[in-house]
Amino acid sequence: MKILIKNGHIVDPSQEIDAPGDIVIENGKIKEIILETSPGRVPAPGLDIQSFTVIDASGFHVFPGLVDMHVHLREPGFEYKETIKTGTRAAVHGGFTSVCCMPNTNPVNDNETVTEFILRKAYADGACYVFPIGAITKGQKGEELAEMGMMAEAGCVAFSDDGRPVMSSLVMRRALEYSRRFDLPIISHAEDEDLSSGGVMNEGRVSLQLGLRGIPSEAEVVMIKRDIELAKLTGGRLHIAHVSTAGGVRAVREAKKEGLPVTAETCPHYFTLTEDAVKGYRTEAKVNPPLRTTGDIEAIREGLVDGTIDVIATDHAPHHRDEKLCEFDRAAFGISGLETALPLSLSLVREGVLTLSDIARKMSLNPSTILGLGKGSLKTGSDADITILDLKKGWKVEPERFLSKGKNTPFEGFVLEGLPVITICKGQVYEREDR
Ligand code: DOR
């Protein structure tokens, strides 16, 4: 299939491009970028335009397809929450062309059979590319290392016990040591369970008012600092998942200053909402780590600006309605994030915090580089994974319109600006019906 994307504003940090131009796609690969300033500019001389599907991107921005390095696809085992099919459709709807799925499925992705199952399903049913993340420990129990070598061979791109921390420092040390053999990162769900134990929201003023048990910031900070020390000891690559605290940002900043192999991500809810969102016992705002304070939001934004935080990921955590329609204490932790992440992140651009190029880095190039996915770029020869954005399009968040089975979002009713109107992936052109 031949596609010509005409007159879009192309943003590709891998080539330092932030300029108007056209993109030529042939056989699922990027053939050429012709910038408006290029000599002999479009309509590209010699192009047999009749044989091309032409996409008019006038007034739109053209990004490398977004890469989400932290998604829960729930299959196998929790298909009532999400499947590989629905999760990847939700991803494409949100502008993502690659997602990395966490291993807290049933059975846990702690061996190559489960990894191969996920890859097979994703190949058959997936609207976008799926890269599995294997468990660090068997059954995510935190005790015995999983079959990391076999999983690496089968196609896992990182290891994590996400959803649960690895409480044993010795096990974490061994995981970081062992992962060096495959040059794959260990992704830390940084939570000291002794400190967070029984907590359901941030510990502070609001938890006191609501009479809910709190999770102190220190539950995250203590664990980030431990894992940084272990990365220093072992030389293993460490990636900190869903940073939610100012202390966490400071710890990662210091580690980077020391030159340690540490990277970090945050999620849109951590730079958008505070613990106040929980008021009224709103279970949609129950997430782990919990929503924090204005001070934490400021620190996370600073961390995004100075490069301490490399990645914006969703931590897409779809749940069934009944798992949120219950008492706050009993409700599941998690936010369905794939279909709101990009517009929420674009609000940082409107507020002058980040540039569009920063967004393309943190939501495409950086996660791809950290995990070695070979995505996140519009260079000649790359897969034609492309996200076309209408930055001005206003829309209201209506969870019932999500393609994800998970309608659990604290952003219901928010009016956001910016929509991924067309996503190109695996040779398909997906156009949003509400563009
Ligand atoms: O809120 C969360 N939900 N945090 C996690 O770490 C896991 C996730 C889930 O799997 O539902």
PDB file of C-alpha atoms in Angstrom, residues 79-225:
ATOM      1  CA  GLU A  79     -10.747 -10.908  29.784  1.00  0.00           C
ATOM      2  CA  TYR A  80     -13.805  -9.462  31.529  1.00  0.00           C
ATOM      3  CA  LYS A  81     -11.680  -6.326  32.187  1.00  0.00           C
ATOM      4  CA  GLU A  82      -9.886  -6.105  28.812  1.00  0.00           C
ATOM      5  CA  THR A  83      -8.509  -8.277  26.043  1.00  0.00           C
ATOM      6  CA  ILE A  84      -5.578  -7.877  23.704  1.00  0.00           C
ATOM      7  CA  LYS A  85      -8.106  -7.054  21.005  1.00  0.00           C
ATOM      8  CA  THR A  86     -10.031  -4.364  22.913  1.00  0.00           C
ATOM      9  CA  GLY A  87      -6.922  -2.950  24.599  1.00  0.00           C
ATOM     10  CA  THR A  88      -5.044  -2.490  21.333  1.00  0.00           C
ATOM     11  CA  ARG A  89      -8.104  -0.942  19.683  1.00  0.00           C
ATOM     12  CA  ALA A  90      -8.296   1.494  22.600  1.00  0.00           C
ATOM     13  CA  ALA A  91      -4.575   2.155  22.128  1.00  0.00           C
ATOM     14  CA  VAL A  92      -4.977   3.045  18.463  1.00  0.00           C
ATOM     15  CA  HIS A  93      -8.023   5.181  19.295  1.00  0.00           C
ATOM     16  CA  GLY A  94      -5.749   7.078  21.692  1.00  0.00           C
ATOM     17  CA  GLY A  95      -2.973   7.487  19.101  1.00  0.00           C
ATOM     18  CA  PHE A  96      -0.699   4.630  20.249  1.00  0.00           C
ATOM     19  CA  THR A  97       0.862   2.268  17.746  1.00  0.00           C
ATOM     20  CA  SER A  98       2.883   0.187  20.232  1.00  0.00           C
ATOM     21  CA  VAL A  99       2.078  -0.888  23.770  1.00  0.00           C
ATOM     22  CA  CYS A 100       4.049  -2.863  26.329  1.00  0.00           C
ATOM     23  CA  CYS A 101       1.915  -5.088  28.511  1.00  0.00           C
ATOM     24  CA  MET A 102       2.516  -5.794  32.168  1.00  0.00           C
ATOM     25  CA  PRO A 103       2.674  -9.382  33.423  1.00  0.00           C
ATOM     26  CA  ASN A 104      -0.014  -9.299  36.137  1.00  0.00           C
ATOM     27  CA  THR A 105      -2.297 -11.586  34.173  1.00  0.00           C
ATOM     28  CA  ASN A 106      -3.600 -15.029  35.147  1.00  0.00           C
ATOM     29  CA  PRO A 107      -1.434 -16.984  34.705  1.00  0.00           C
ATOM     30  CA  VAL A 108       1.262 -14.402  35.336  1.00  0.00           C
ATOM     31  CA  ASN A 109       3.581 -13.822  32.372  1.00  0.00           C
ATOM     32  CA  ASP A 110       6.514 -15.423  34.166  1.00  0.00           C
ATOM     33  CA  ASN A 111       7.515 -17.990  31.520  1.00  0.00           C
ATOM     34  CA  GLU A 112       7.961 -18.212  27.771  1.00  0.00           C
ATOM     35  CA  THR A 113       4.676 -20.074  27.195  1.00  0.00           C
ATOM     36  CA  VAL A 114       2.638 -17.121  28.402  1.00  0.00           C
ATOM     37  CA  THR A 115       4.876 -14.679  26.519  1.00  0.00           C
ATOM     38  CA  GLU A 116       4.369 -16.673  23.311  1.00  0.00           C
ATOM     39  CA  PHE A 117       0.607 -16.811  23.901  1.00  0.00           C
ATOM     40  CA  ILE A 118       0.464 -13.018  24.219  1.00  0.00           C
ATOM     41  CA  LEU A 119       2.562 -12.505  21.105  1.00  0.00           C
ATOM     42  CA  ARG A 120       0.479 -14.944  19.088  1.00  0.00           C
ATOM     43  CA  LYS A 121      -2.770 -13.291  20.177  1.00  0.00           C
ATOM     44  CA  ALA A 122      -1.352  -9.852  19.493  1.00  0.00           C
ATOM     45  CA  TYR A 123      -0.245 -10.895  16.035  1.00  0.00           C
ATOM     46  CA  ALA A 124      -3.719 -12.238  15.248  1.00  0.00           C
ATOM     47  CA  ASP A 125      -5.983  -9.764  17.089  1.00  0.00           C
ATOM     48  CA  GLY A 126      -3.838  -6.735  17.858  1.00  0.00           C
ATOM     49  CA  ALA A 127      -4.648  -3.436  16.199  1.00  0.00           C
ATOM     50  CA  CYS A 128      -1.178  -2.228  17.184  1.00  0.00           C
ATOM     51  CA  TYR A 129       2.176  -3.763  18.124  1.00  0.00           C
ATOM     52  CA  VAL A 130       2.373  -5.446  21.511  1.00  0.00           C
ATOM     53  CA  PHE A 131       5.610  -5.955  23.436  1.00  0.00           C
ATOM     54  CA  PRO A 132       5.279  -8.144  26.529  1.00  0.00           C
ATOM     55  CA  ILE A 133       7.011  -7.362  29.816  1.00  0.00           C
ATOM     56  CA  GLY A 134       7.891 -10.480  31.792  1.00  0.00           C
ATOM     57  CA  ALA A 135       7.584 -10.894  35.546  1.00  0.00           C
ATOM     58  CA  ILE A 136      10.705 -10.519  37.688  1.00  0.00           C
ATOM     59  CA  THR A 137       9.616 -13.274  40.053  1.00  0.00           C
ATOM     60  CA  LYS A 138       7.594 -16.460  39.693  1.00  0.00           C
ATOM     61  CA  GLY A 139       3.912 -15.689  40.159  1.00  0.00           C
ATOM     62  CA  GLN A 140       4.937 -12.120  41.061  1.00  0.00           C
ATOM     63  CA  LYS A 141       5.387 -13.438  44.575  1.00  0.00           C
ATOM     64  CA  GLY A 142       8.675 -11.639  45.089  1.00  0.00           C
ATOM     65  CA  GLU A 143      10.512 -14.797  46.131  1.00  0.00           C
ATOM     66  CA  GLU A 144      12.157 -16.651  43.260  1.00  0.00           C
ATOM     67  CA  LEU A 145      13.402 -15.195  39.970  1.00  0.00           C
ATOM     68  CA  ALA A 146      11.220 -16.038  36.974  1.00  0.00           C
ATOM     69  CA  GLU A 147      12.541 -17.599  33.746  1.00  0.00           C
ATOM     70  CA  MET A 148      13.998 -14.278  32.612  1.00  0.00           C
ATOM     71  CA  GLY A 149      16.340 -15.768  30.005  1.00  0.00           C
ATOM     72  CA  MET A 150      13.622 -17.817  28.328  1.00  0.00           C
ATOM     73  CA  MET A 151      11.251 -14.872  28.355  1.00  0.00           C
ATOM     74  CA  ALA A 152      13.892 -12.579  26.858  1.00  0.00           C
ATOM     75  CA  GLU A 153      14.379 -15.104  24.088  1.00  0.00           C
ATOM     76  CA  ALA A 154      10.619 -15.370  23.550  1.00  0.00           C
ATOM     77  CA  GLY A 155      10.337 -11.601  23.096  1.00  0.00           C
ATOM     78  CA  CYS A 156       9.942  -9.861  26.456  1.00  0.00           C
ATOM     79  CA  VAL A 157      11.387  -6.356  26.354  1.00  0.00           C
ATOM     80  CA  ALA A 158      11.757  -5.749  30.107  1.00  0.00           C
ATOM     81  CA  PHE A 159      10.962  -7.302  33.464  1.00  0.00           C
ATOM     82  CA  SER A 160       8.635  -6.030  36.168  1.00  0.00           C
ATOM     83  CA  ASP A 161       6.408  -7.274  38.974  1.00  0.00           C
ATOM     84  CA  ASP A 162       4.217  -4.223  38.355  1.00  0.00           C
ATOM     85  CA  GLY A 163       1.152  -4.078  40.523  1.00  0.00           C
ATOM     86  CA  ARG A 164       3.394  -5.366  43.295  1.00  0.00           C
ATOM     87  CA  PRO A 165       6.842  -4.376  44.482  1.00  0.00           C
ATOM     88  CA  VAL A 166       9.782  -6.739  44.878  1.00  0.00           C
ATOM     89  CA  MET A 167      10.077  -6.346  48.633  1.00  0.00           C
ATOM     90  CA  SER A 168      13.208  -8.465  49.043  1.00  0.00           C
ATOM     91  CA  SER A 169      16.317  -6.380  48.370  1.00  0.00           C
ATOM     92  CA  LEU A 170      18.253  -9.553  47.680  1.00  0.00           C
ATOM     93  CA  VAL A 171      15.815 -10.720  45.002  1.00  0.00           C
ATOM     94  CA  MET A 172      15.881  -7.260  43.425  1.00  0.00           C
ATOM     95  CA  ARG A 173      19.679  -7.304  43.469  1.00  0.00           C
ATOM     96  CA  ARG A 174      19.729 -10.676  41.711  1.00  0.00           C
ATOM     97  CA  ALA A 175      17.186  -9.481  39.131  1.00  0.00           C
ATOM     98  CA  LEU A 176      19.259  -6.405  38.305  1.00  0.00           C
ATOM     99  CA  GLU A 177      22.414  -8.519  38.074  1.00  0.00           C
ATOM    100  CA  TYR A 178      20.791 -11.156  35.880  1.00  0.00           C
ATOM    101  CA  SER A 179      19.060  -8.671  33.573  1.00  0.00           C
ATOM    102  CA  ARG A 180      22.470  -7.329  32.493  1.00  0.00           C
ATOM    103  CA  ARG A 181      22.965 -10.508  30.541  1.00  0.00           C
ATOM    104  CA  PHE A 182      20.095  -9.523  28.225  1.00  0.00           C
ATOM    105  CA  ASP A 183      20.624  -5.772  28.465  1.00  0.00           C
ATOM    106  CA  LEU A 184      16.948  -5.383  29.371  1.00  0.00           C
ATOM    107  CA  PRO A 185      15.696  -3.008  32.056  1.00  0.00           C
ATOM    108  CA  ILE A 186      14.074  -3.917  35.334  1.00  0.00           C
ATOM    109  CA  ILE A 187      10.963  -1.800  35.817  1.00  0.00           C
ATOM    110  CA  SER A 188      10.344  -1.032  39.456  1.00  0.00           C
ATOM    111  CA  HIS A 189       6.870  -0.682  40.916  1.00  0.00           C
ATOM    112  CA  ALA A 190       8.363   1.321  43.765  1.00  0.00           C
ATOM    113  CA  GLU A 191       6.264   0.749  46.848  1.00  0.00           C
ATOM    114  CA  ASP A 192       7.338  -0.275  50.320  1.00  0.00           C
ATOM    115  CA  GLU A 193       4.407  -2.497  51.238  1.00  0.00           C
ATOM    116  CA  ASP A 194       5.164  -2.216  54.952  1.00  0.00           C
ATOM    117  CA  LEU A 195       4.606   1.534  54.689  1.00  0.00           C
ATOM    118  CA  SER A 196       1.683   1.461  52.261  1.00  0.00           C
ATOM    119  CA  SER A 197      -0.024  -1.516  53.861  1.00  0.00           C
ATOM    120  CA  GLY A 198      -3.802  -1.199  53.851  1.00  0.00           C
ATOM    121  CA  GLY A 199      -3.651   2.339  52.418  1.00  0.00           C
ATOM    122  CA  VAL A 200      -6.150   3.308  49.748  1.00  0.00           C
ATOM    123  CA  MET A 201      -5.206   6.927  48.973  1.00  0.00           C
ATOM    124  CA  ASN A 202      -2.495   9.497  49.640  1.00  0.00           C
ATOM    125  CA  GLU A 203      -1.732   9.991  53.323  1.00  0.00           C
ATOM    126  CA  GLY A 204      -2.458  13.577  54.291  1.00  0.00           C
ATOM    127  CA  ARG A 205      -5.133  16.171  54.883  1.00  0.00           C
ATOM    128  CA  VAL A 206      -7.740  14.585  52.619  1.00  0.00           C
ATOM    129  CA  SER A 207      -7.284  11.033  53.911  1.00  0.00           C
ATOM    130  CA  LEU A 208      -7.803  12.418  57.429  1.00  0.00           C
ATOM    131  CA  GLN A 209     -10.971  14.251  56.365  1.00  0.00           C
ATOM    132  CA  LEU A 210     -12.358  11.195  54.614  1.00  0.00           C
ATOM    133  CA  GLY A 211     -11.317   8.751  57.302  1.00  0.00           C
ATOM    134  CA  LEU A 212      -9.475   6.595  54.773  1.00  0.00           C
ATOM    135  CA  ARG A 213      -6.167   4.895  55.406  1.00  0.00           C
ATOM    136  CA  GLY A 214      -3.316   6.723  53.699  1.00  0.00           C
ATOM    137  CA  ILE A 215      -0.244   5.704  51.707  1.00  0.00           C
ATOM    138  CA  PRO A 216       2.635   8.051  52.589  1.00  0.00           C
ATOM    139  CA  SER A 217       4.892   9.461  49.868  1.00  0.00           C
ATOM    140  CA  GLU A 218       7.744   7.712  51.633  1.00  0.00           C
ATOM    141  CA  ALA A 219       6.365   4.316  50.568  1.00  0.00           C
ATOM    142  CA  GLU A 220       7.445   5.304  47.056  1.00  0.00           C
ATOM    143  CA  VAL A 221      10.544   7.338  47.855  1.00  0.00           C
ATOM    144  CA  VAL A 222      12.146   4.725  50.117  1.00  0.00           C
ATOM    145  CA  MET A 223      11.805   2.075  47.423  1.00  0.00           C
ATOM    146  CA  ILE A 224      13.072   4.301  44.599  1.00  0.00           C
ATOM    147  CA  LYS A 225      16.147   5.083  46.705  1.00  0.00           C
TER     148      LYS A 225
END
